[in-house]
């Protein structure tokens, strides 16, 4: 069954994520006057003997949606009642605010919740209806990113950890009256096409500005001590204008970086010993075809590096989210991805045997 939906958006409020929110504190600073312990060694300089409680490799809370997708626990699709996130895995999945989902077969979308977060329990499905909104209760919804393409029931969506750009997420989440007619835009349905003004605001923004999203081809890896893997940061311009963005990836101490490609704008070590890689990308405008069954042609970039795990192999380690920063018409904007997760559960080989996302020796 094919369902035709054509939609829009609203004026941003003072709310919005900042780049700093994507980078939580990794570890406490070392006490003054002490030397840090090298990775893989104990404080006396001897080779460390990893001793991992099996429970350490189990998440102590819900896992990120990006990790669940990478591990094959979660899938995103278009169902008869809206966008669906199916959790078939053993862990609850965190669903936090607004994400970007892409499909060559169906209407690209941002989806989320008006609450800070919710959890999708194992063996359950979250359904996001189109254009729902409320100030009095938690509300899940999805909104269109493309303007012309039809939605297609049963179509699969990809998700690489990209959160919705902050300005779009503000419109979909917060009250507004962009057309200043006295009606709140989520409930102000246009007589021309029967769609809410909020949807039109999203489309107008995408029509006029470069709008970047950032994620990774994989956000979860199983690695043992000394193992290496390839990490690919993915940047896409959803906007119908060309633009430049500064893209940053922070790698925690004990995770070594090499073979960065393309050459970064900078590579620095910050106060906590983490490595910050910054690239500059320039992407052309998205091109939306006139064929309503065809996908929009987005320009994108792949930024990669080799990551070697030299940590203590004590279970799950949670890193940081990449971000993309850009300016347009004098204003600054930010998009974020998902934290990078490394799971090490048993010595040099991690006791993994090359599982999903496993390292390359």
Coordinates of C-alpha atoms in Angstrom, one line a residue:
X1 CA 0.0 0.0 0.0
X2 CA 1.4 3.5 -0.9
X3 CA 0.4 6.4 1.3
X4 CA 1.0 9.9 -0.1
X5 CA 2.2 12.4 2.5
X6 CA 3.6 15.9 1.9
X7 CA 4.5 18.0 4.9
X8 CA 6.4 21.1 6.9
X9 CA 7.9 23.2 10.3
X10 CA 8.2 26.3 12.9
X11 CA 10.2 29.2 14.6
X12 CA 13.0 28.0 16.9
X13 CA 12.8 28.9 20.6
X14 CA 15.8 29.6 22.9
X15 CA 16.0 25.9 23.6
X16 CA 18.4 23.6 21.7
X17 CA 21.2 21.2 22.1
X18 CA 24.8 22.4 22.2
X19 CA 27.9 20.7 21.0
X20 CA 29.1 20.2 24.5
X21 CA 26.1 18.1 25.3
X22 CA 27.5 15.4 23.0
X23 CA 30.7 15.0 24.9
X24 CA 30.0 13.9 28.5
X25 CA 32.9 13.7 31.0
X26 CA 34.9 10.7 30.2
X27 CA 36.9 10.3 33.4
X28 CA 38.2 12.2 36.4
X29 CA 41.5 13.9 36.0
X30 CA 44.5 12.2 37.6
X31 CA 45.5 13.5 41.0
X32 CA 48.1 16.3 40.9
X33 CA 51.7 15.0 40.9
X34 CA 50.8 11.5 39.7
X35 CA 51.7 9.9 36.4
X36 CA 48.9 8.1 34.4
X37 CA 49.1 4.4 34.2
X38 CA 50.0 3.3 30.6
X39 CA 47.2 1.3 28.9
X40 CA 47.5 -2.5 29.6
X41 CA 49.7 -2.0 32.7
X42 CA 49.1 -1.9 36.4
X43 CA 50.4 1.0 38.6
X44 CA 53.7 -0.9 39.2
X45 CA 54.4 -1.2 35.5
X46 CA 53.5 -4.9 35.2
X47 CA 51.3 -6.3 32.5
X48 CA 47.7 -5.9 33.7
X49 CA 45.7 -9.1 34.1
X50 CA 42.2 -8.3 32.9
X51 CA 39.6 -9.7 35.2
X52 CA 36.1 -9.0 33.9
X53 CA 33.0 -9.7 35.8
X54 CA 30.6 -11.0 33.1
X55 CA 28.0 -8.6 34.4
X56 CA 30.3 -5.7 33.3
X57 CA 29.6 -6.6 29.7
X58 CA 25.8 -6.3 30.3
X59 CA 24.5 -2.7 30.0
X60 CA 23.4 -1.3 33.3
X61 CA 20.6 0.7 31.6
X62 CA 18.9 0.9 28.2
X63 CA 21.2 0.9 25.2
X64 CA 21.4 3.6 22.6
X65 CA 19.2 3.1 19.5
X66 CA 22.3 3.3 17.3
X67 CA 23.9 0.4 19.2
X68 CA 20.7 -1.6 19.0
X69 CA 20.6 -1.1 15.2
X70 CA 24.3 -2.0 14.8
X71 CA 23.8 -5.2 16.8
X72 CA 20.7 -6.2 14.8
X73 CA 18.5 -5.8 17.8
X74 CA 16.4 -3.0 16.4
X75 CA 14.9 -2.1 13.0
X76 CA 13.2 1.0 11.6
X77 CA 10.4 0.7 9.0
X78 CA 7.3 2.4 7.8
X79 CA 4.1 0.7 9.0
X80 CA 0.4 1.1 8.5
X81 CA 0.1 3.6 11.4
X82 CA 3.4 5.5 11.0
X83 CA 7.1 5.0 11.5
X84 CA 8.0 2.0 13.7
X85 CA 11.0 1.0 15.8
X86 CA 10.9 -2.7 16.5
X87 CA 13.1 -3.9 19.4
X88 CA 13.7 -7.6 19.1
X89 CA 16.8 -7.6 21.3
X90 CA 17.4 -8.6 24.9
X91 CA 17.8 -5.0 26.2
X92 CA 15.6 -2.0 26.5
X93 CA 16.4 0.6 23.9
X94 CA 16.7 4.3 24.8
X95 CA 14.7 6.6 22.6
X96 CA 15.8 10.2 23.4
X97 CA 14.3 13.2 21.7
X98 CA 14.7 13.5 17.9
X99 CA 16.5 11.3 15.3
X100 CA 16.9 11.4 11.5
X101 CA 15.9 8.3 9.5
X102 CA 16.6 7.8 5.8
X103 CA 15.1 5.5 3.2
X104 CA 15.5 5.3 -0.6
X105 CA 12.0 3.8 -0.8
X106 CA 10.1 6.1 1.4
X107 CA 9.8 9.6 2.9
X108 CA 12.9 10.6 4.8
X109 CA 11.9 11.6 8.4
X110 CA 12.8 13.0 11.7
X111 CA 11.2 11.1 14.6
X112 CA 11.1 11.6 18.3
X113 CA 9.3 12.4 21.5
X114 CA 8.3 15.6 23.3
X115 CA 9.6 14.1 26.5
X116 CA 13.3 13.9 27.3
X117 CA 13.4 10.1 26.7
X118 CA 11.5 6.9 26.8
X119 CA 12.4 3.2 26.7
X120 CA 11.4 0.6 24.1
X121 CA 11.2 -2.7 26.0
X122 CA 12.5 -6.0 24.6
X123 CA 10.1 -7.6 22.1
X124 CA 8.1 -4.5 21.7
X125 CA 7.5 -1.9 19.0
X126 CA 7.3 1.9 19.2
X127 CA 5.0 3.5 16.6
X128 CA 5.5 7.2 15.7
X129 CA 2.3 8.7 14.0
X130 CA 2.7 11.6 11.7
X131 CA 2.5 15.2 13.1
X132 CA 1.3 14.5 16.6
X133 CA 2.1 17.1 19.3
X134 CA 1.0 18.0 22.8
X135 CA 2.2 20.2 25.6
X136 CA 0.2 18.4 28.3
X137 CA 1.6 14.9 27.9
X138 CA 4.4 12.8 26.3
X139 CA 3.9 12.6 22.5
X140 CA 5.8 10.6 19.9
X141 CA 5.7 11.6 16.3
X142 CA 7.5 11.8 13.0
X143 CA 7.8 14.7 10.4
X144 CA 8.8 14.8 6.8
X145 CA 12.3 15.7 5.6
X146 CA 11.7 15.3 1.9
X147 CA 9.0 17.3 0.1
X148 CA 7.9 15.1 -2.8
X149 CA 8.6 11.5 -2.1
X150 CA 5.7 9.3 -1.1
X151 CA 5.8 7.1 2.0
X152 CA 5.7 3.4 1.3
X153 CA 4.3 0.9 3.8
X154 CA 6.8 -1.8 4.6
X155 CA 9.8 0.3 3.6
X156 CA 13.0 -0.1 5.6
X157 CA 14.9 2.8 7.0
X158 CA 18.6 3.2 7.8
X159 CA 19.8 4.8 11.1
X160 CA 23.5 5.7 11.7
X161 CA 23.0 7.5 15.0
X162 CA 22.3 10.9 13.5
X163 CA 20.1 13.1 15.8
X164 CA 17.8 15.6 14.1
X165 CA 19.5 19.0 13.5
X166 CA 18.8 21.2 16.5
X167 CA 16.7 23.8 14.6
X168 CA 14.4 21.1 13.1
X169 CA 14.1 19.3 16.5
X170 CA 13.2 22.6 18.1
X171 CA 10.4 23.2 15.7
X172 CA 9.0 19.6 16.0
X173 CA 9.3 19.7 19.8
X174 CA 8.4 23.2 20.9
X175 CA 5.3 25.5 20.5
X176 CA 5.6 28.1 17.8
X177 CA 3.6 30.5 15.6
X178 CA 5.8 31.0 12.6
X179 CA 3.1 32.6 10.4
X180 CA 1.9 34.8 13.3
X181 CA -1.7 34.1 12.8
X182 CA -2.4 33.4 16.5
X183 CA -2.6 29.6 16.0
X184 CA 0.0 27.2 17.3
X185 CA 1.7 25.8 14.3
X186 CA 1.5 22.1 15.1
X187 CA -2.3 22.5 15.1
X188 CA -2.6 25.1 12.4
X189 CA -3.5 23.0 9.4
X190 CA -3.1 24.7 6.0
X191 CA -6.1 25.0 3.7
X192 CA -3.9 24.6 0.7
X193 CA -2.5 21.1 1.3
X194 CA -4.0 20.1 4.6
X195 CA -0.7 20.0 6.4
X196 CA 0.3 21.7 9.7
X197 CA 2.4 24.9 9.5
X198 CA 5.2 23.2 11.5
X199 CA 5.8 20.9 8.5
X200 CA 6.0 23.8 6.2
X201 CA 8.6 25.5 8.4
X202 CA 10.8 22.4 8.3
X203 CA 10.6 22.3 4.5
X204 CA 11.2 26.1 4.2
X205 CA 14.3 25.7 6.3
X206 CA 15.6 22.8 4.2
X207 CA 14.8 24.7 1.0
X208 CA 16.9 27.8 2.1
X209 CA 19.8 26.5 4.1
X210 CA 22.5 23.8 4.2
X211 CA 21.5 21.4 6.9
X212 CA 24.0 18.8 8.1
X213 CA 23.5 15.5 9.9
X214 CA 26.3 13.3 11.3
X215 CA 26.6 9.7 12.3
X216 CA 28.8 6.6 11.8
X217 CA 28.6 3.5 9.7
X218 CA 29.0 1.6 13.0
X219 CA 28.7 3.0 16.6
X220 CA 29.4 -0.2 18.5
X221 CA 32.4 -2.5 18.4
X222 CA 33.7 -5.6 20.2
X223 CA 37.5 -5.2 20.6
X224 CA 40.2 -6.9 22.6
X225 CA 43.3 -5.2 23.9
X226 CA 45.5 -4.2 21.0
X227 CA 42.8 -4.9 18.4
X228 CA 42.1 -2.3 15.6
X229 CA 39.0 -1.4 13.7
X230 CA 38.0 1.1 11.0
X231 CA 35.6 3.8 12.1
X232 CA 33.7 5.8 9.5
X233 CA 32.0 9.1 10.4
X234 CA 29.2 9.9 7.9
X235 CA 28.2 13.5 7.1
X236 CA 25.2 14.3 4.9
X237 CA 23.7 17.7 3.7
X238 CA 19.9 17.5 3.8
X239 CA 19.6 21.1 2.8
X240 CA 18.9 22.5 -0.7
X241 CA 21.9 24.9 -0.4
X242 CA 25.6 24.0 -0.5
X243 CA 27.6 24.6 2.7
X244 CA 30.7 23.9 4.8
X245 CA 30.7 22.3 8.2
X246 CA 33.3 21.6 10.9
X247 CA 33.0 17.9 11.9
X248 CA 34.6 16.8 15.2
X249 CA 35.1 13.4 16.7
X250 CA 36.5 12.9 20.2
X251 CA 38.2 9.6 21.1
X252 CA 38.8 8.8 24.8
X253 CA 42.2 8.1 26.4
X254 CA 43.3 4.5 25.8
X255 CA 41.7 4.5 22.3
X256 CA 44.6 5.2 19.9
X257 CA 43.9 6.9 16.5
X258 CA 45.9 6.4 13.3
X259 CA 45.4 6.5 9.5
X260 CA 43.0 9.5 9.5
X261 CA 41.5 10.1 6.0
X262 CA 41.0 12.5 4.6
X263 CA 43.6 14.6 6.3
X264 CA 42.0 16.5 9.2
X265 CA 41.9 20.2 9.8
X266 CA 43.4 19.4 13.2
X267 CA 44.2 16.6 15.6
X268 CA 44.7 17.6 19.2
X269 CA 45.0 16.0 22.7
X270 CA 42.7 17.7 25.2
X271 CA 43.1 18.0 29.0
X272 CA 41.8 14.5 29.9
X273 CA 44.1 12.8 27.3
X274 CA 41.4 12.3 24.7
X275 CA 42.1 12.8 21.0
X276 CA 40.0 15.3 19.1
X277 CA 39.9 15.0 15.3
X278 CA 38.4 17.9 13.4
X279 CA 37.7 17.9 9.6
X280 CA 36.1 20.5 7.4
X281 CA 33.7 19.3 4.8
X282 CA 32.0 21.1 1.9
X283 CA 28.9 19.5 0.5
X284 CA 26.7 20.4 -2.5
X285 CA 23.0 21.0 -2.2
X286 CA 20.5 18.2 -2.0
X287 CA 18.6 17.6 -5.3
X288 CA 15.0 16.4 -5.0
X289 CA 13.6 14.7 -8.1
X290 CA 10.3 15.5 -9.6
X291 CA 9.4 11.8 -9.6
X292 CA 7.6 11.2 -6.3
X293 CA 8.7 7.6 -6.2
X294 CA 12.4 8.5 -6.4
X295 CA 14.7 9.4 -3.5
X296 CA 16.4 12.8 -3.0
X297 CA 20.0 12.9 -4.0
X298 CA 22.1 14.0 -1.0
X299 CA 25.7 14.9 -1.0
X300 CA 27.7 13.2 1.7
X301 CA 31.2 12.6 3.0
X302 CA 32.9 9.7 4.7
X303 CA 35.6 10.6 7.3
X304 CA 37.6 7.6 8.6
X305 CA 40.3 6.6 11.0
X306 CA 41.8 3.4 12.5
X307 CA 41.0 2.9 16.2
X308 CA 43.2 0.7 18.3
X309 CA 41.8 -0.3 21.7
X310 CA 44.6 -0.1 24.4
X311 CA 42.3 0.0 27.4
X312 CA 42.0 -2.2 30.5
X313 CA 39.3 -4.5 29.0
X314 CA 36.9 -4.1 31.9
X315 CA 33.6 -4.4 30.0
X316 CA 31.6 -1.7 28.2
X317 CA 33.2 1.7 27.6
X318 CA 31.1 4.6 26.4
X319 CA 32.8 7.3 24.3
X320 CA 31.5 10.5 22.7
X321 CA 29.2 11.6 20.0
X322 CA 30.5 13.3 16.8
X323 CA 29.1 16.7 15.9
X324 CA 28.8 18.9 12.9
X325 CA 28.9 22.7 13.3
X326 CA 28.1 25.2 10.6
X327 CA 26.8 28.7 10.1
X328 CA 24.3 30.2 7.7
X329 CA 23.0 33.8 7.4
X330 CA 25.0 34.7 10.5
X331 CA 23.5 32.0 12.7
X332 CA 25.3 28.9 14.1
X333 CA 23.8 25.4 14.0
X334 CA 24.8 22.0 15.3
X335 CA 23.9 18.4 14.7
X336 CA 25.1 15.4 16.8
X337 CA 25.4 11.7 16.5
X338 CA 25.5 8.8 18.9
X339 CA 28.3 7.9 21.5
X340 CA 30.8 5.3 20.3
X341 CA 30.7 2.1 22.4
X342 CA 33.5 -0.4 22.8
X343 CA 32.9 -3.7 24.5
X344 CA 35.9 -5.7 25.8
X345 CA 35.1 -8.7 27.8
X346 CA 38.3 -10.9 28.2
X347 CA 41.9 -10.1 27.6
X348 CA 43.8 -9.5 24.4
X349 CA 41.2 -11.1 22.1
X350 CA 38.3 -9.8 24.2
X351 CA 36.9 -13.3 24.2
X352 CA 35.0 -12.3 21.0
X353 CA 36.0 -14.4 18.1
X354 CA 35.4 -11.6 15.7
X355 CA 31.7 -10.9 16.4
X356 CA 29.7 -8.1 14.9
X357 CA 31.8 -4.9 14.8
X358 CA 34.8 -6.9 15.9
X359 CA 38.3 -5.6 15.5
X360 CA 40.9 -6.2 12.7
X361 CA 44.1 -7.6 14.1

